[in-house]
mmCIF file of C-alpha atoms in Angstrom:
data_model
loop_
_atom_site.group_PDB
_atom_site.id
_atom_site.type_symbol
_atom_site.label_atom_id
_atom_site.label_comp_id
_atom_site.label_asym_id
_atom_site.label_seq_id
_atom_site.Cartn_x
_atom_site.Cartn_y
_atom_site.Cartn_z
ATOM 1 C CA MET A 1 216.240 -284.452 -118.584
ATOM 2 C CA ARG A 2 216.844 -281.193 -116.783
ATOM 3 C CA LYS A 3 220.319 -280.572 -115.582
ATOM 4 C CA ILE A 4 220.542 -279.392 -111.997
ATOM 5 C CA SER A 5 223.132 -276.724 -111.354
ATOM 6 C CA VAL A 6 225.138 -277.043 -108.192
ATOM 7 C CA ARG A 7 226.538 -274.035 -106.454
ATOM 8 C CA CYS A 8 228.742 -273.773 -103.451
ATOM 9 C CA ALA A 9 227.688 -272.312 -100.134
ATOM 10 C CA ALA A 10 230.046 -269.399 -100.382
ATOM 11 C CA ALA A 11 228.390 -268.181 -103.585
ATOM 12 C CA ASN A 12 224.954 -268.373 -101.951
ATOM 13 C CA ASP A 13 226.153 -266.297 -99.011
ATOM 14 C CA ASP A 14 227.388 -263.589 -101.402
ATOM 15 C CA GLU A 15 223.957 -263.391 -103.150
ATOM 16 C CA ASP A 16 222.155 -263.038 -99.823
ATOM 17 C CA ASP A 17 224.399 -260.113 -98.865
ATOM 18 C CA ASP A 18 223.694 -258.354 -102.171
ATOM 19 C CA ALA A 19 219.918 -258.728 -101.733
ATOM 20 C CA GLU A 20 220.092 -257.238 -98.256
ATOM 21 C CA ASP A 21 222.057 -254.274 -99.580
ATOM 22 C CA VAL A 22 219.476 -253.650 -102.376
ATOM 23 C CA GLY A 23 216.546 -253.933 -99.943
ATOM 24 C CA SER A 24 218.047 -251.488 -97.490
ATOM 25 C CA ALA A 25 218.696 -248.993 -100.258
ATOM 26 C CA PHE A 26 215.093 -249.254 -101.517
ATOM 27 C CA ALA A 27 213.805 -248.796 -97.972
ATOM 28 C CA GLU A 28 215.792 -245.626 -97.611
ATOM 29 C CA ARG A 29 214.363 -244.128 -100.821
ATOM 30 C CA VAL A 30 210.689 -244.994 -100.260
ATOM 31 C CA PRO A 31 209.199 -243.633 -96.997
ATOM 32 C CA LYS A 32 207.252 -246.003 -94.868
ATOM 33 C CA ARG A 33 203.476 -245.663 -94.833
ATOM 34 C CA PRO A 34 201.889 -244.902 -91.493
ATOM 35 C CA ARG A 35 199.847 -247.540 -89.885
ATOM 36 C CA ILE A 36 196.073 -247.384 -89.421
ATOM 37 C CA ASN A 37 196.284 -246.581 -85.746
ATOM 38 C CA GLN A 38 198.652 -243.718 -86.463
ATOM 39 C CA LEU A 39 196.207 -242.290 -89.051
ATOM 40 C CA SER A 40 193.337 -242.469 -86.589
ATOM 41 C CA ASP A 41 195.295 -240.556 -84.006
ATOM 42 C CA GLY A 42 196.678 -237.756 -86.165
ATOM 43 C CA GLY A 43 194.002 -237.643 -88.930
ATOM 44 C CA SER A 44 191.487 -235.644 -86.940
ATOM 45 C CA ALA A 45 193.983 -232.905 -86.285
ATOM 46 C CA ALA A 46 195.016 -232.742 -89.919
ATOM 47 C CA SER A 47 191.412 -232.636 -91.203
ATOM 48 C CA SER A 48 190.475 -229.804 -88.818
ATOM 49 C CA GLU A 49 192.997 -227.541 -90.416
ATOM 50 C CA LYS A 50 191.993 -225.926 -93.677
ATOM 51 C CA LYS A 51 194.020 -226.787 -96.614
ATOM 52 C CA GLN A 52 196.031 -223.853 -97.781
ATOM 53 C CA PRO A 53 195.390 -223.025 -101.468
ATOM 54 C CA VAL A 54 198.272 -223.926 -103.624
ATOM 55 C CA LYS A 55 199.438 -220.956 -105.578
ATOM 56 C CA LYS A 56 199.951 -221.843 -109.167
ATOM 57 C CA LYS A 57 203.173 -220.557 -110.496
ATOM 58 C CA LYS A 58 202.699 -218.214 -113.414
ATOM 59 C CA GLU A 59 204.596 -218.714 -116.562
ATOM 60 C CA PHE A 60 205.548 -215.011 -116.797
ATOM 61 C CA ALA A 61 206.318 -212.434 -114.161
ATOM 62 C CA TRP A 62 203.608 -210.001 -115.295
ATOM 63 C CA MET A 63 200.964 -212.649 -114.654
ATOM 64 C CA GLU A 64 201.502 -212.320 -110.922
ATOM 65 C CA SER A 65 198.870 -210.187 -109.142
ATOM 66 C CA ASP A 66 198.293 -208.868 -105.670
ATOM 67 C CA ASP A 67 194.869 -210.464 -105.536
ATOM 68 C CA GLU A 68 196.379 -213.939 -105.590
ATOM 69 C CA ASP A 69 198.662 -213.101 -102.685
ATOM 70 C CA ASP A 70 195.696 -212.529 -100.384
ATOM 71 C CA GLY A 71 194.756 -215.292 -98.108
ATOM 72 C CA GLU A 72 191.036 -215.167 -98.930
ATOM 73 C CA PRO A 73 189.369 -218.221 -100.397
ATOM 74 C CA SER A 74 189.205 -218.353 -104.161
ATOM 75 C CA GLY A 75 185.402 -218.642 -104.203
ATOM 76 C CA GLU A 76 184.948 -215.441 -102.214
ATOM 77 C CA LYS A 77 187.378 -213.619 -104.477
ATOM 78 C CA VAL A 78 185.484 -214.662 -107.592
ATOM 79 C CA SER A 79 182.121 -213.607 -106.168
ATOM 80 C CA GLU A 80 183.528 -210.280 -105.002
ATOM 81 C CA LYS A 81 185.064 -209.573 -108.414
ATOM 82 C CA VAL A 82 181.821 -210.426 -110.184
ATOM 83 C CA SER A 83 179.838 -208.082 -107.932
ATOM 84 C CA GLU A 84 182.341 -205.262 -108.431
ATOM 85 C CA LYS A 85 182.222 -205.678 -112.206
ATOM 86 C CA SER A 86 178.421 -205.675 -112.265
ATOM 87 C CA VAL A 87 178.247 -202.527 -110.155
ATOM 88 C CA ALA A 88 180.825 -200.776 -112.314
ATOM 89 C CA ALA A 89 179.024 -201.781 -115.509
ATOM 90 C CA ALA A 90 175.681 -200.592 -114.163
ATOM 91 C CA SER A 91 177.015 -197.270 -112.889
ATOM 92 C CA SER A 92 178.805 -196.121 -116.025
ATOM 93 C CA LYS A 93 179.179 -197.889 -119.327
ATOM 94 C CA LYS A 94 182.411 -197.042 -121.036
ATOM 95 C CA LYS A 95 181.886 -195.568 -124.478
ATOM 96 C CA GLU A 96 183.714 -196.846 -127.464
ATOM 97 C CA PHE A 97 184.577 -193.350 -128.725
ATOM 98 C CA ALA A 98 185.355 -190.139 -126.908
ATOM 99 C CA TRP A 99 182.552 -188.186 -128.571
ATOM 100 C CA MET A 100 180.025 -190.645 -127.151
ATOM 101 C CA GLU A 101 180.668 -189.386 -123.637
ATOM 102 C CA SER A 102 178.101 -186.883 -122.376
ATOM 103 C CA ASP A 103 177.751 -184.609 -119.399
ATOM 104 C CA ASP A 104 174.368 -186.107 -118.568
ATOM 105 C CA GLU A 105 175.901 -189.508 -117.786
ATOM 106 C CA ASP A 106 178.670 -188.003 -115.693
ATOM 107 C CA ASP A 107 176.245 -186.076 -113.566
ATOM 108 C CA ALA A 108 175.029 -189.005 -111.486
ATOM 109 C CA ALA A 109 173.935 -186.844 -108.586
ATOM 110 C CA GLU A 110 171.223 -185.074 -110.614
ATOM 111 C CA PRO A 111 167.743 -186.475 -109.943
ATOM 112 C CA SER A 112 165.895 -188.147 -112.800
ATOM 113 C CA GLY A 113 162.928 -185.807 -112.367
ATOM 114 C CA GLU A 114 165.049 -182.739 -113.108
ATOM 115 C CA LYS A 115 166.511 -184.406 -116.215
ATOM 116 C CA THR A 116 163.028 -185.191 -117.513
ATOM 117 C CA ARG A 117 161.963 -181.618 -116.881
ATOM 118 C CA ASP A 118 165.003 -180.271 -118.725
ATOM 119 C CA ASP A 119 164.332 -182.579 -121.683
ATOM 120 C CA ALA A 120 160.732 -181.381 -121.811
ATOM 121 C CA ASP A 121 161.902 -177.761 -121.796
ATOM 122 C CA GLU A 122 164.262 -178.440 -124.706
ATOM 123 C CA THR A 123 161.393 -179.752 -126.861
ATOM 124 C CA GLU A 124 159.051 -176.843 -126.165
ATOM 125 C CA ALA A 125 158.334 -174.571 -129.124
ATOM 126 C CA THR A 126 159.426 -171.249 -127.680
ATOM 127 C CA LEU A 127 160.679 -168.181 -129.518
ATOM 128 C CA GLU A 128 164.257 -168.871 -128.422
ATOM 129 C CA HIS A 129 164.184 -172.526 -129.464
ATOM 130 C CA LEU A 130 162.557 -171.780 -132.825
ATOM 131 C CA ASP A 131 165.146 -169.146 -133.705
ATOM 132 C CA ALA A 132 167.931 -171.573 -132.720
ATOM 133 C CA VAL A 133 166.729 -174.368 -135.018
ATOM 134 C CA GLN A 134 169.269 -175.121 -137.736
ATOM 135 C CA SER A 135 168.621 -178.787 -138.619
ATOM 136 C CA PHE A 136 165.769 -181.001 -139.752
ATOM 137 C CA GLY A 137 166.128 -183.300 -136.743
ATOM 138 C CA ARG A 138 165.970 -180.445 -134.262
ATOM 139 C CA MET A 139 162.800 -179.199 -135.922
ATOM 140 C CA MET A 140 161.219 -182.632 -135.488
ATOM 141 C CA LEU A 141 161.700 -182.396 -131.722
ATOM 142 C CA LEU A 142 159.650 -179.196 -131.601
ATOM 143 C CA THR A 143 156.840 -180.431 -133.854
ATOM 144 C CA ASP A 144 154.636 -181.945 -131.128
ATOM 145 C CA SER A 145 154.819 -178.836 -128.969
ATOM 146 C CA LEU A 146 154.134 -176.652 -132.013
ATOM 147 C CA HIS A 147 151.032 -178.705 -132.867
ATOM 148 C CA GLU A 148 149.677 -178.336 -129.335
ATOM 149 C CA LYS A 149 150.272 -174.592 -129.205
ATOM 150 C CA LEU A 150 148.641 -174.049 -132.600
ATOM 151 C CA LYS A 151 145.530 -175.949 -131.500
ATOM 152 C CA SER A 152 145.295 -173.969 -128.284
ATOM 153 C CA ARG A 153 146.017 -170.617 -130.040
ATOM 154 C CA ALA A 154 148.922 -170.063 -127.662
ATOM 155 C CA LEU A 155 151.332 -168.620 -130.235
ATOM 156 C CA GLY A 156 151.715 -164.894 -130.729
ATOM 157 C CA ALA A 157 152.788 -162.968 -133.809
ATOM 158 C CA GLU A 158 156.506 -163.254 -133.028
ATOM 159 C CA GLU A 159 156.299 -167.016 -132.363
ATOM 160 C CA LEU A 160 154.366 -167.574 -135.607
ATOM 161 C CA ALA A 161 156.946 -165.638 -137.615
ATOM 162 C CA ALA A 162 159.748 -167.569 -135.886
ATOM 163 C CA ALA A 163 158.021 -170.877 -136.694
ATOM 164 C CA CYS A 164 157.785 -169.877 -140.364
ATOM 165 C CA ARG A 165 161.451 -168.930 -140.437
ATOM 166 C CA ALA A 166 162.434 -172.248 -138.834
ATOM 167 C CA LEU A 167 160.302 -174.294 -141.239
ATOM 168 C CA GLY A 168 161.689 -172.499 -144.275
ATOM 169 C CA ARG A 169 165.265 -172.621 -143.003
ATOM 170 C CA THR A 170 165.193 -176.399 -142.387
ATOM 171 C CA LYS A 171 162.958 -177.226 -145.410
ATOM 172 C CA PHE A 172 160.613 -179.033 -143.000
ATOM 173 C CA PHE A 173 157.394 -179.863 -144.892
ATOM 174 C CA ASP A 174 154.568 -181.222 -142.748
ATOM 175 C CA GLY A 175 151.155 -180.957 -144.412
ATOM 176 C CA GLU A 176 149.142 -181.181 -141.207
ATOM 177 C CA LEU A 177 151.363 -178.677 -139.440
ATOM 178 C CA LEU A 178 151.180 -176.226 -142.358
ATOM 179 C CA GLU A 179 147.379 -176.471 -142.436
ATOM 180 C CA SER A 180 147.152 -175.613 -138.736
ATOM 181 C CA LEU A 181 149.698 -172.861 -139.167
ATOM 182 C CA SER A 182 147.831 -171.375 -142.153
ATOM 183 C CA SER A 183 144.554 -171.296 -140.235
ATOM 184 C CA THR A 184 146.168 -169.391 -137.367
ATOM 185 C CA LEU A 185 148.032 -167.061 -139.737
ATOM 186 C CA ARG A 186 144.873 -166.141 -141.652
ATOM 187 C CA ALA A 187 143.086 -165.157 -138.451
ATOM 188 C CA MET A 188 146.062 -163.079 -137.321
ATOM 189 C CA ILE A 189 146.380 -161.335 -140.710
ATOM 190 C CA LEU A 190 142.708 -160.435 -140.938
ATOM 191 C CA SER A 191 142.833 -159.023 -137.421
ATOM 192 C CA ASP A 192 145.849 -156.928 -138.507
ATOM 193 C CA LYS A 193 148.188 -158.453 -135.893
ATOM 194 C CA LEU A 194 151.065 -159.242 -138.246
ATOM 195 C CA SER A 195 153.479 -156.614 -139.484
ATOM 196 C CA ALA A 196 154.781 -156.370 -143.034
ATOM 197 C CA GLY A 197 158.106 -157.909 -142.017
ATOM 198 C CA GLN A 198 156.396 -160.866 -140.349
ATOM 199 C CA ILE A 199 154.269 -161.462 -143.430
ATOM 200 C CA THR A 200 157.484 -161.448 -145.454
ATOM 201 C CA ASP A 201 158.689 -164.308 -143.241
ATOM 202 C CA VAL A 202 155.451 -166.178 -143.986
ATOM 203 C CA PHE A 203 155.783 -165.649 -147.746
ATOM 204 C CA THR A 204 159.429 -166.712 -147.681
ATOM 205 C CA CYS A 205 158.510 -169.907 -145.814
ATOM 206 C CA PHE A 206 155.822 -170.755 -148.380
ATOM 207 C CA PHE A 207 158.244 -170.097 -151.210
ATOM 208 C CA GLU A 208 160.986 -172.297 -149.679
ATOM 209 C CA LEU A 209 158.536 -175.161 -149.111
ATOM 210 C CA ASN A 210 156.715 -174.578 -152.431
ATOM 211 C CA TYR A 211 153.464 -174.407 -150.468
ATOM 212 C CA TYR A 212 150.558 -172.429 -151.943
ATOM 213 C CA LYS A 213 147.656 -171.303 -149.780
ATOM 214 C CA LYS A 214 145.219 -169.038 -151.587
ATOM 215 C CA ASP A 215 143.467 -167.862 -148.415
ATOM 216 C CA ILE A 216 146.683 -166.434 -146.980
ATOM 217 C CA PHE A 217 147.480 -164.381 -150.091
ATOM 218 C CA SER A 218 143.909 -163.118 -150.383
ATOM 219 C CA ALA A 219 143.881 -162.099 -146.708
ATOM 220 C CA VAL A 220 147.120 -160.154 -147.168
ATOM 221 C CA ALA A 221 145.722 -158.445 -150.289
ATOM 222 C CA LYS A 222 142.538 -157.495 -148.469
ATOM 223 C CA VAL A 223 144.332 -155.922 -145.531
ATOM 224 C CA PHE A 224 147.249 -154.237 -147.293
ATOM 225 C CA LYS A 225 145.210 -152.823 -150.156
ATOM 226 C CA ALA A 226 144.267 -149.939 -147.889
ATOM 227 C CA GLU A 227 146.102 -146.687 -148.453
ATOM 228 C CA GLY A 228 147.680 -146.623 -144.991
ATOM 229 C CA HIS A 229 149.169 -150.079 -145.317
ATOM 230 C CA GLN A 230 150.445 -149.406 -148.826
ATOM 231 C CA ALA A 231 152.541 -146.505 -147.589
ATOM 232 C CA ALA A 232 154.104 -148.712 -144.891
ATOM 233 C CA LEU A 233 155.480 -151.235 -147.385
ATOM 234 C CA ASN A 234 159.140 -150.878 -148.267
ATOM 235 C CA PRO A 235 160.577 -151.851 -151.675
ATOM 236 C CA VAL A 236 162.045 -155.115 -150.327
ATOM 237 C CA ASP A 237 158.701 -156.332 -148.979
ATOM 238 C CA ARG A 238 156.936 -155.333 -152.204
ATOM 239 C CA ALA A 239 159.412 -157.185 -154.398
ATOM 240 C CA THR A 240 159.349 -160.291 -152.171
ATOM 241 C CA TRP A 241 155.549 -160.504 -152.036
ATOM 242 C CA LEU A 242 155.173 -159.975 -155.776
ATOM 243 C CA GLU A 243 157.786 -162.599 -156.648
ATOM 244 C CA VAL A 244 156.270 -165.216 -154.315
ATOM 245 C CA MET A 245 152.755 -164.621 -155.652
ATOM 246 C CA GLN A 246 153.934 -164.876 -159.229
ATOM 247 C CA ARG A 247 156.080 -167.945 -158.628
ATOM 248 C CA LEU A 248 153.315 -169.818 -156.802
ATOM 249 C CA GLY A 249 150.751 -168.907 -159.463
ATOM 250 C CA HIS A 250 148.424 -166.635 -157.501
ATOM 251 C CA GLU A 251 146.101 -164.948 -160.033
ATOM 252 C CA THR A 252 143.138 -163.890 -157.916
ATOM 253 C CA ASP A 253 144.277 -160.518 -156.590
ATOM 254 C CA LEU A 254 145.695 -158.964 -159.759
ATOM 255 C CA GLU A 255 144.952 -155.421 -158.629
ATOM 256 C CA PHE A 256 146.965 -155.923 -155.445
ATOM 257 C CA MET A 257 149.828 -157.492 -157.386
ATOM 258 C CA GLN A 258 149.698 -154.484 -159.730
ATOM 259 C CA MET A 259 149.954 -152.204 -156.699
ATOM 260 C CA LEU A 260 152.982 -154.151 -155.513
ATOM 261 C CA GLU A 261 154.685 -153.625 -158.875
ATOM 262 C CA VAL A 262 153.816 -149.931 -159.166
ATOM 263 C CA PRO A 263 152.807 -148.214 -155.926
ATOM 264 C CA PRO A 264 149.604 -146.125 -156.244
ATOM 265 C CA LEU A 265 149.837 -142.344 -156.051
ATOM 266 C CA PRO A 266 148.211 -140.431 -153.208
ATOM 267 C CA ALA A 267 145.718 -137.726 -154.124
ATOM 268 C CA THR A 268 148.114 -135.036 -152.925
ATOM 269 C CA ASN A 269 150.820 -136.076 -155.395
ATOM 270 C CA PRO A 270 151.176 -133.682 -158.410
ATOM 271 C CA SER A 271 151.314 -136.676 -160.736
ATOM 272 C CA TYR A 272 147.984 -138.044 -159.519
ATOM 273 C CA ARG A 273 146.053 -139.122 -162.631
ATOM 274 C CA ARG A 274 148.222 -136.944 -164.865
ATOM 275 C CA ILE A 275 150.926 -139.365 -165.968
ATOM 276 C CA ARG A 276 150.183 -142.373 -168.116
ATOM 277 C CA CYS A 277 149.379 -145.774 -166.564
ATOM 278 C CA ILE A 278 151.881 -148.357 -167.767
ATOM 279 C CA PHE A 279 149.351 -151.168 -167.359
ATOM 280 C CA PHE A 280 146.862 -149.263 -169.510
ATOM 281 C CA ALA A 281 149.612 -148.831 -172.102
ATOM 282 C CA ARG A 282 150.158 -152.596 -172.036
ATOM 283 C CA GLY A 283 146.508 -153.141 -172.780
ATOM 284 C CA SER A 284 144.842 -153.838 -169.421
ATOM 285 C CA CYS A 285 144.732 -152.220 -166.017
ATOM 286 C CA ALA A 286 143.262 -154.267 -163.151
ATOM 287 C CA ALA A 287 142.510 -151.114 -161.115
ATOM 288 C CA GLY A 288 140.092 -149.726 -163.696
ATOM 289 C CA ASP A 289 138.526 -146.396 -162.778
ATOM 290 C CA SER A 290 140.127 -146.454 -159.345
ATOM 291 C CA CYS A 291 143.595 -146.290 -160.878
ATOM 292 C CA THR A 292 145.665 -143.339 -159.704
ATOM 293 C CA TYR A 293 147.301 -142.952 -163.129
ATOM 294 C CA ALA A 294 145.897 -141.507 -166.369
ATOM 295 C CA HIS A 295 144.318 -143.889 -168.849
ATOM 296 C CA SER A 296 145.147 -141.873 -171.961
ATOM 297 C CA ASP A 297 147.598 -142.307 -174.784
ATOM 298 C CA LYS A 298 148.234 -138.541 -174.819
ATOM 299 C CA ALA A 299 149.208 -138.425 -171.153
ATOM 300 C CA PRO A 300 152.943 -137.918 -170.524
ATOM 301 C CA LEU A 301 155.065 -140.607 -168.993
ATOM 302 C CA SER A 302 156.521 -138.104 -166.536
ATOM 303 C CA LEU A 303 155.728 -134.570 -165.454
ATOM 304 C CA GLU A 304 159.391 -133.636 -165.693
ATOM 305 C CA LEU A 305 159.259 -133.958 -169.489
ATOM 306 C CA GLY A 306 155.804 -132.454 -169.725
ATOM 307 C CA VAL A 307 154.333 -132.335 -173.200
ATOM 308 C CA ASN A 308 157.703 -133.231 -174.707
ATOM 309 C CA SER A 309 157.206 -136.744 -173.392
ATOM 310 C CA SER A 310 154.286 -137.382 -175.767
ATOM 311 C CA GLU A 311 154.759 -139.275 -179.012
ATOM 312 C CA ASP A 312 154.347 -136.201 -181.315
ATOM 313 C CA ALA A 313 156.539 -133.875 -179.289
ATOM 314 C CA TRP A 314 159.408 -134.225 -181.779
ATOM 315 C CA ARG A 315 157.417 -132.256 -184.350
ATOM 316 C CA LYS A 316 157.575 -129.076 -182.241
ATOM 317 C CA ARG A 317 161.240 -129.322 -181.441
ATOM 318 C CA SER A 318 163.919 -127.339 -183.326
ATOM 319 C CA VAL A 319 165.690 -129.546 -185.877
ATOM 320 C CA ILE A 320 169.234 -129.031 -187.185
ATOM 321 C CA MET A 321 169.511 -130.434 -190.704
ATOM 322 C CA THR A 322 172.635 -131.785 -192.294
ATOM 323 C CA HIS A 323 174.108 -130.434 -195.585
ATOM 324 C CA CYS A 324 172.446 -133.122 -197.657
ATOM 325 C CA GLN A 325 169.095 -132.504 -196.039
ATOM 326 C CA LYS A 326 169.405 -128.798 -196.729
ATOM 327 C CA TYR A 327 170.185 -129.484 -200.438
ATOM 328 C CA VAL A 328 167.178 -131.755 -200.780
ATOM 329 C CA PHE A 329 164.841 -129.256 -199.197
ATOM 330 C CA LYS A 330 166.314 -126.464 -201.395
ATOM 331 C CA GLU A 331 165.659 -128.441 -204.580
ATOM 332 C CA LYS A 332 162.113 -129.072 -203.396
ATOM 333 C CA ASP A 333 161.599 -125.378 -202.789
ATOM 334 C CA VAL A 334 162.927 -124.519 -206.318
ATOM 335 C CA MET A 335 160.631 -127.045 -207.901
ATOM 336 C CA LEU A 336 157.673 -125.835 -205.898
ATOM 337 C CA GLY A 337 158.538 -122.239 -206.737
ATOM 338 C CA GLY A 338 158.697 -122.988 -210.487
ATOM 339 C CA LEU A 339 155.370 -124.790 -210.378
ATOM 340 C CA LEU A 340 153.732 -121.911 -208.578
ATOM 341 C CA ALA A 341 155.103 -119.360 -211.091
ATOM 342 C CA GLN A 342 153.823 -121.427 -214.019
ATOM 343 C CA LYS A 343 150.381 -121.641 -212.421
ATOM 344 C CA ARG A 344 150.263 -117.862 -212.056
ATOM 345 C CA LYS A 345 151.153 -117.339 -215.688
ATOM 346 C CA ASP A 346 148.493 -119.750 -216.812
ATOM 347 C CA ALA A 347 145.976 -118.042 -214.605
ATOM 348 C CA ALA A 348 146.813 -114.607 -216.072
ATOM 349 C CA ALA A 349 146.493 -115.935 -219.631
ATOM 350 C CA GLY A 350 143.090 -117.296 -218.837
ATOM 351 C CA LEU A 351 144.049 -120.862 -219.471
#
C-alpha cells in the first residue's frame, strides 16, 4: 500500500515562489518569438533587402585581401577573376625559364603577316644565309629553298660555292640535294663559270662528305687541262685537288693528276723537254709524247747541274785519293810496269 506524504501549506507556497523565479529567469534569457501577424507585417520589408554577405574571418592576417572588402557579389567577382585569368593566359604565357622568353612574343603589336614574311626570309637560301650557317639544324631550314633554286637554275657561281662550303662545314649529307647540286656544278664548270677557288670549295665539300662524283672531276680535268688554266692554278689549289682525287679514288684522268703534281713547262722555258721526266723515271708517264719533259735516262735532272747531274758524271770529276788509295795504285803500277818490262824482254829474245 502506497504511503501518501502530507505536506503543509506553507511548504507548498515556498515551492510555487521558486518555480515563478525560475520561469522568469528562463524568460529573460530566451527571447520571445514573434507572432505570425508580426512576421507578415515586417517580413516583406526584410525580404526586399538583400542579405549582406558574411565575411568569413581568416585564420591569418595575410589571408585578408582587398577583393573581399568590396561590396560586389561573390558570383560576379568569381566570373570577373576567371575572365581576367583567361585573357592574361591567352595574351602571354609565362615561360618556365628565362631563356624561353623571346622578342617575338613580346612584340604583340607586330602583324602576323609580317612575322610570316620574316620567317620565310630567314629560310631562303641566299648568299648571306649560306655563309652564316654553322649548325646542322640551321642547314635543314635552308634545304627546301636550296632545292627549289637548284631546280630553277637560280643560283649563281658564288651561291653554289657558298652552298658547298655550308654543306661541308655542317657535314650535311643529303643524297638528293647533292645530285641536284652536282648537275648544276657540272654545267657551270663546263661553261667555265667557276673559278679555281670556287672549285676548291666544291672539292673540299666532297672530301668532307666523302662524296665521289666522277663527272665533276672529269669536267674539271677537261677545262683546266688547257695551258691558260694551268698557269692560273696556285700551289694550294693544286695540292688540294690532287689530294681529294687520290683520296676519293679517281683514276680516270691520270694525265691531269700528273699535271697537278708536277706543273707542265711552257715552250718558252729553257728546261722544256731538256730535263728528265720523273714519271718516265718511275716507269710510266701518262702524258706520253705530249709531255713537256725529256723521256731519256741520259737527260739531266736539272739544267743547273748540267751534264754533272747524269749518273756517269762522277767519272769526269777530279778525285782526291787518300794515302791508302795512293799506295794501292802505286803497287798496281809497279806490278804492271814489271809485267810490261818482262814482255819486252821476251819479245826481243824471240820467245
